[in-house]
XYZ file of C-alpha atoms in Angstrom:
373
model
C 0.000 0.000 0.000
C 1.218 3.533 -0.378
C 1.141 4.623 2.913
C 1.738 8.634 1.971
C -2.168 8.785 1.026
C -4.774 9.240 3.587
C -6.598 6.409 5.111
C -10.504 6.401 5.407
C -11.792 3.759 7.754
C -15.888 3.134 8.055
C -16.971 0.810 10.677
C -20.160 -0.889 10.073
C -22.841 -1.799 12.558
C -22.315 -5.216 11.595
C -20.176 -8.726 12.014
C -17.158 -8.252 9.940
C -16.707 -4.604 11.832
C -17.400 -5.769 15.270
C -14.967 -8.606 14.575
C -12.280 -6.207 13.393
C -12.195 -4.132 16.127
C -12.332 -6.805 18.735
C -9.327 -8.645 17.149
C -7.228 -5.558 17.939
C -8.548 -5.223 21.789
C -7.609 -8.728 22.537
C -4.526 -9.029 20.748
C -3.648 -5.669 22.870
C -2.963 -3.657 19.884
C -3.512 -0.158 22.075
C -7.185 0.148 20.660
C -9.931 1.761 22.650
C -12.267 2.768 20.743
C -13.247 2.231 16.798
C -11.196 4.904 15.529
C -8.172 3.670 16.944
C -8.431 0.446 14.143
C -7.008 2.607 11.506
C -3.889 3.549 12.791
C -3.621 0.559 14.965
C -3.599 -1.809 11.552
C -1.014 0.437 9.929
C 1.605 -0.121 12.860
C 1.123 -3.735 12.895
C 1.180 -3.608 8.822
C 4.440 -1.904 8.779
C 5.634 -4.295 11.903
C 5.147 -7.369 9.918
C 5.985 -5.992 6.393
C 9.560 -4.734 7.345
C 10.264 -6.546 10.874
C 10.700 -3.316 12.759
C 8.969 -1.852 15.872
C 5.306 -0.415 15.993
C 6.415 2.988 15.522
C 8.827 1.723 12.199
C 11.985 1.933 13.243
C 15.387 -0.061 11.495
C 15.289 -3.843 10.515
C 18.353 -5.187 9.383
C 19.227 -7.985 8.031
C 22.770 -9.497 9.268
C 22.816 -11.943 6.297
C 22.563 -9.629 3.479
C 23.853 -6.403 5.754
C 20.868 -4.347 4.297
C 19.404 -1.343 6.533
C 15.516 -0.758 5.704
C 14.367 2.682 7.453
C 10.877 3.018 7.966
C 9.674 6.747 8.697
C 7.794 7.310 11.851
C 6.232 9.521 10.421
C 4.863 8.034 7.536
C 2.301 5.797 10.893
C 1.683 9.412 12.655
C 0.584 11.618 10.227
C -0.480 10.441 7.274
C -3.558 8.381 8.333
C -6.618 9.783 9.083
C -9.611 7.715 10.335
C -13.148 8.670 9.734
C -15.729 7.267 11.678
C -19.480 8.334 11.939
C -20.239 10.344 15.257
C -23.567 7.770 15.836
C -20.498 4.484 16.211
C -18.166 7.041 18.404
C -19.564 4.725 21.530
C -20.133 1.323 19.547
C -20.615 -1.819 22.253
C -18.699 -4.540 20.988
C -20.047 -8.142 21.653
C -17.978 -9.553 24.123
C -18.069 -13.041 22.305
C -16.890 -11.856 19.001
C -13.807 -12.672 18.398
C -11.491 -14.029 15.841
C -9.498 -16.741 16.482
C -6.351 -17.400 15.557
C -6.038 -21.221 13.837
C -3.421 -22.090 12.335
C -4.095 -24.737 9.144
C -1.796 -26.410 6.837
C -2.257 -25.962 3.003
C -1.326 -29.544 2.368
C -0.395 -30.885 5.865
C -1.706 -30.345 9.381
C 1.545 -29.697 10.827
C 2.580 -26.286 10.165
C 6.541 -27.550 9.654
C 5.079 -30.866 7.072
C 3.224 -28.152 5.713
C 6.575 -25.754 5.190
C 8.616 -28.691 3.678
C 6.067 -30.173 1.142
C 6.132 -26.674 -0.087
C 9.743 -26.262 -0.218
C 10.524 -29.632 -1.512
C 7.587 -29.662 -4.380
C 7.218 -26.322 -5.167
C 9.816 -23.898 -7.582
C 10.950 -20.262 -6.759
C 9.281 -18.770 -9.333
C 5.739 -20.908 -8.322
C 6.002 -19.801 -3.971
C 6.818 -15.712 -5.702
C 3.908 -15.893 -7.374
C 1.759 -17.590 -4.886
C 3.000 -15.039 -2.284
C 2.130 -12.071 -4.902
C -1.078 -13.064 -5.321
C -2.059 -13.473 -1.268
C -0.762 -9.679 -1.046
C -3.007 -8.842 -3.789
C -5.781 -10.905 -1.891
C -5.156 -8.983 1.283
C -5.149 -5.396 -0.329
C -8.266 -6.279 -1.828
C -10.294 -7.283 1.797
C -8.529 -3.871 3.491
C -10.235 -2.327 0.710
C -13.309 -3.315 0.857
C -13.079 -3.391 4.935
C -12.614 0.138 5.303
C -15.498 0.682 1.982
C -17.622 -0.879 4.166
C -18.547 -3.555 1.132
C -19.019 -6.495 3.864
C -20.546 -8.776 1.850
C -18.492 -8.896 -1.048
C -15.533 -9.031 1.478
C -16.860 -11.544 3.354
C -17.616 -14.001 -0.345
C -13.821 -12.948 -0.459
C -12.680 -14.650 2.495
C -14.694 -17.775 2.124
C -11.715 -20.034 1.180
C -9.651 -18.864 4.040
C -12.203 -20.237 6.749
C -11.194 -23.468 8.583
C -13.703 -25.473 6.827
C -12.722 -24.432 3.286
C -9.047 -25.049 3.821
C -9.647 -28.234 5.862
C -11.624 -29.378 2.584
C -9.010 -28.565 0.260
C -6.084 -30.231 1.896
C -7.945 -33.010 2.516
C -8.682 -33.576 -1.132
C -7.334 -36.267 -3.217
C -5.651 -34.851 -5.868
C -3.424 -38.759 -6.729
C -3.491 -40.664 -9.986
C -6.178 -43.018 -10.883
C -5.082 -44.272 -14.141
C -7.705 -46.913 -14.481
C -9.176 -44.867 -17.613
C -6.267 -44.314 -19.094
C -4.463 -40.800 -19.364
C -7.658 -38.472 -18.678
C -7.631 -34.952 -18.352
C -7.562 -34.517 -14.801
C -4.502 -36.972 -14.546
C -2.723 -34.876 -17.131
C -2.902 -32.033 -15.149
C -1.414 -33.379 -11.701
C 1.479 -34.447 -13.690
C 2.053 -31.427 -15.254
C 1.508 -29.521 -12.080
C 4.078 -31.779 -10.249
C 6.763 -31.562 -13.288
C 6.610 -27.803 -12.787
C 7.171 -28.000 -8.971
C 10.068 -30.600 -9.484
C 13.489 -29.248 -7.507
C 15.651 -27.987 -9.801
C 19.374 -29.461 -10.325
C 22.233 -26.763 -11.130
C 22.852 -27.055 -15.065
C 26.180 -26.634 -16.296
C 26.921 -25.195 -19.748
C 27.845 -27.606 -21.915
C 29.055 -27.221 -25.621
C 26.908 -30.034 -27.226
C 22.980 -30.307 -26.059
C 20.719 -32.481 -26.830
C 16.996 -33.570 -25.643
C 14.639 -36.549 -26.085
C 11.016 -36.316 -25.332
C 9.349 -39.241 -23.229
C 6.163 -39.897 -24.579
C 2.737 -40.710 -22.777
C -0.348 -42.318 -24.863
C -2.982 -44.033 -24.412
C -3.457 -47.049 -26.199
C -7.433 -48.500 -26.720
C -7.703 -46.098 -23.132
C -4.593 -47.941 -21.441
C -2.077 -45.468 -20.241
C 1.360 -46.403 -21.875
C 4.392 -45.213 -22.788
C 5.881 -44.631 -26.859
C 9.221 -46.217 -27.674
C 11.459 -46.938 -30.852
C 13.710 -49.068 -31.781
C 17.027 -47.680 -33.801
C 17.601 -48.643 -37.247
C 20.540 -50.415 -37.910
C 21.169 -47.395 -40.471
C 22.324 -45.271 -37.943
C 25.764 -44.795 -37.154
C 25.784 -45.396 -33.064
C 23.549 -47.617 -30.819
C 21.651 -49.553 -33.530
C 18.555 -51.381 -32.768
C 19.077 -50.215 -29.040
C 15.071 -49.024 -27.633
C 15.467 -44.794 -27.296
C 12.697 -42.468 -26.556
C 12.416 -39.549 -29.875
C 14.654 -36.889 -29.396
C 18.042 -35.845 -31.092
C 20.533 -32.931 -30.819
C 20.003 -28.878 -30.733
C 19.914 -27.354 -33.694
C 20.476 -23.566 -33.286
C 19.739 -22.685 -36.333
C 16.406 -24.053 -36.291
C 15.287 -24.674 -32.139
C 14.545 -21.413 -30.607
C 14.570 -23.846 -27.658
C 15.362 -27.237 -25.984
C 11.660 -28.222 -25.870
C 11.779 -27.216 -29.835
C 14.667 -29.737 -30.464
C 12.541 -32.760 -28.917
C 9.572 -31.661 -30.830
C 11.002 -31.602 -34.474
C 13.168 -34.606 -33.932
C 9.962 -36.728 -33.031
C 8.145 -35.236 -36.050
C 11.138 -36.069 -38.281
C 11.511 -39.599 -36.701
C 8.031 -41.003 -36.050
C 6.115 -38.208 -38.739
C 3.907 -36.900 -35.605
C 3.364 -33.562 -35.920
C 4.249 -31.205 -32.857
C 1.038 -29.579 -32.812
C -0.317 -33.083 -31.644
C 2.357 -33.131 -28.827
C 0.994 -31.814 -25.611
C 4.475 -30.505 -23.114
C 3.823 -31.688 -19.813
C 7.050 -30.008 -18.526
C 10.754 -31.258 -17.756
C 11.967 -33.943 -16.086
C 14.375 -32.584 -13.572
C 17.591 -35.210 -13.326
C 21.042 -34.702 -12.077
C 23.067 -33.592 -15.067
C 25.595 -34.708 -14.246
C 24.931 -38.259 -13.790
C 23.015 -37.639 -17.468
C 26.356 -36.147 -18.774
C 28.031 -38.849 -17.816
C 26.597 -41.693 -19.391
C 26.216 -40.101 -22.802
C 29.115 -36.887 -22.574
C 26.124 -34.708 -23.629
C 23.916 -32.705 -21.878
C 20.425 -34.342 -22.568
C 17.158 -32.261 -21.647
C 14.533 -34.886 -20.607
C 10.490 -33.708 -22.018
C 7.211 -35.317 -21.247
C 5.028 -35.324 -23.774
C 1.408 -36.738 -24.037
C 0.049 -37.429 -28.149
C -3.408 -38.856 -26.632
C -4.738 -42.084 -27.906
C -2.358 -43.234 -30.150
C -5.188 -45.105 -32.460
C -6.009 -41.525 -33.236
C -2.630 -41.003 -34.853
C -0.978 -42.104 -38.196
C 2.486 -42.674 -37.424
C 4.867 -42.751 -40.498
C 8.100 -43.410 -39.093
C 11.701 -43.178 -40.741
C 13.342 -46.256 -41.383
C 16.375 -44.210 -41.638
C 16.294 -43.690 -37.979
C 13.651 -45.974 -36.979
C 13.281 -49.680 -37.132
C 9.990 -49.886 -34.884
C 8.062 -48.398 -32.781
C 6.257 -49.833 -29.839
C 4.455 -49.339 -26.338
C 4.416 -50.791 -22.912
C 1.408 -50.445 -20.721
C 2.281 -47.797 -17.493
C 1.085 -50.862 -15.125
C 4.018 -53.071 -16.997
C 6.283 -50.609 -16.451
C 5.683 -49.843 -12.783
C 6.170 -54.042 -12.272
C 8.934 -54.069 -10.054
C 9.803 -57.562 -10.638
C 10.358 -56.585 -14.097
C 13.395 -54.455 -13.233
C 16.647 -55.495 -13.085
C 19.073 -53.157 -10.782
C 22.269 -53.054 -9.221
C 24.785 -51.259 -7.549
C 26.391 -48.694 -9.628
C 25.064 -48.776 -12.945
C 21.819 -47.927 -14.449
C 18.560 -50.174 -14.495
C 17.563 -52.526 -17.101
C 13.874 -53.411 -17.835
C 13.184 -56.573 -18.938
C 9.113 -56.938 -19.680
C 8.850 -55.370 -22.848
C 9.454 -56.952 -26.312
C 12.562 -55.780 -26.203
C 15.278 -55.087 -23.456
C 15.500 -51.346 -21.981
C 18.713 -50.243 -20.589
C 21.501 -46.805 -20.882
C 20.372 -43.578 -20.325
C 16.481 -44.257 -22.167
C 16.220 -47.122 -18.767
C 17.594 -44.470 -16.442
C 15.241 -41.737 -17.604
C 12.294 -43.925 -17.387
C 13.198 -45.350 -13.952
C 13.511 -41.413 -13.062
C 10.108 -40.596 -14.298
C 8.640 -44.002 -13.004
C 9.905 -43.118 -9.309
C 9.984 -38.982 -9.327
C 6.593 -38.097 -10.610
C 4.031 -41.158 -11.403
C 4.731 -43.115 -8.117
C 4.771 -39.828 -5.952
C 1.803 -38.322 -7.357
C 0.077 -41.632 -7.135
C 0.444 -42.369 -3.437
C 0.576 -38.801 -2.131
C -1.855 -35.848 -2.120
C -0.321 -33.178 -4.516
């Protein structure tokens, strides 16, 4: 808020007002009488905005060594209150009250609560989240002090105990008993996008490959190929689509999986839904292949849908494997040290297309199926 205009505070005859004002008596913000509220709620604004006294003062921060300097007088003088002379001797009910529960978005536990957003959630995703609560809470001050109740009360419907029990309670897990449906799409995407991310080092040669999802007759599967034994390296090994950058051509990584599974399997990109990026640790990627390799999942739908023309250049077959296969442990094989091989398909999966797999397998379906999201 810009705290150099004036304030005008209205207190109703009614709930939300009543409420208000005995908040601040019992949490012993100094308030006596209505008109207090206004300059009561600036002090405490300016307390928990900047982390100095009531009055402003200096907060400092010893990590970053930055001095913030709030002006006293910005609290004195430059908020007036208005309140109409028939409310200068309003009777609060003494059993109005707000209390003060605290509720977990996602866990009961306030410090669960912290870490599943910490661990699942990116920068960029809290900053936003935060920006638009601050937005939320100018909005009810304003219509507070306007005296527009009811439209501020419809505002702060979610935020009631009830509403936020309901939504942390929901189920928000895979059920991919129908397949890849809309709903299930979603969560993954969400969950891709809230992935930690890994530190990526520059590298000189960049490639990407694009895992993609399908379903097939309404099963949820997964697209693979088999190389050609055209190709100069790894022939007739099982690969996901996906080739090296082209900068003349890729305005982006995404781009590079996009056109090479166009040019391989002839499906165009506009059919290719981008879930997001699989987050991995480059450079345990790097390592296997000596090239930095960008991980996308992609879904194409139901793959009767689609006419696939692939390359026989590049591409020998192509084939799926049910998600349910996939997620068979038995049909792993692992050991110390080196990557997983998967064994229940028509044809053997191993190198980095088995590691990436495994990674998606364990990251993102088998977390967002047993956990709420």
């Amino acid at each position: 808020p810009a705290y150099s205009n004036k304030w005008t505070a209205r207190i109703d005859n009614d709930n939300a007002g009543q409420a208000l004002y005995a908040y601040f008596v019992d949490e012993g913000f100094g308030v006596t009488e209505p008109a207090a509220i206004g300059t009561a709620f600036t002090k405490r604004l300016l307390s928990n905005t900047f982390g100095g006294n009531e009055n402003g003062g200096t907060h400092t921060d010893k990590t970053t060594s930055i001095n913030r300097t709030i002006s006293k007088e910005t609290a004195k003088e430059n908020i007036r209150v208005q309140v109409p002379g028939s409310l200068a001797h309003l009777q609060v009910d003494k059993h109005i009250k707000l209390k003060h529960n605290r509720r977990g978005v996602f866990q009961e536990n306030d410090e669960d609560d912290i870490n599943v957003l910490v661990q699942n959630f990116t920068a960029p995703a809290l900053a936003e989240a935060l920006r638009d609560r601050e937005i939320t809470l100018q909005r009810a001050a304003t219509l507070f002090f306007s005296g527009e109740t009811e439209e501020l009360k419809e505002l702060l419907v979610p935020f009631l105990d009830e509403s936020v029990e309901r939504r942390r309670l929901r189920h928000h897990h895979l059920d991919l008993s129908k397949g890849f449906t809309r709903k299930e799409i979603v969560i993954l995407q969400r969950y891709l996008h809230r992935m930690p991310r890994h530190v990526f080092h520059n590298a000189e040669r960049r490639a990407s490959v694009i895992i993609p999802l399908c379903n097939v007759n309404g099963v949820a599967s997964v697209l693979f190929e088999r190389r050609s034994m055209k190709v100069r390296t790894h022939k007739q090994q099982v690969c996901f689509p996906g080739g090296m950058l082209d900068e003349g051509v890729d305005s982006t990584i995404i781009q590079t999986s996009l056109r090479e599974m166009e040019e391989e399997l002839g499906i165009p990109r506009e059919k290719i839904e981008v879930l997001g990026i699989l987050r991995c640790n480059w450079n345990e990627v790097a390592s296997m292949t000596g090239i930095a390799v960008t991980p996308v999942i992609g879904f194409i739908g139901e793959l009767n849908d689609l006419v696939l023309t692939p390359n026989s250049d590049e591409v020998e077959q192509y084939f799926t494997i049910p998600l349910d296969d996939l997620l068979d442990e038995q049909k792993w094989l692992t050991r110390n040290f080196s990557t997983p091989v998967f064994t229940g398909g028509p044809h053997t999966i191993w190198g980095l297309t088995a590691y990436l797999l495994e990674k998606f397998l364990k990251e993102v379906v088998m977390k967002c199926t047993s956990n709420n999201i």
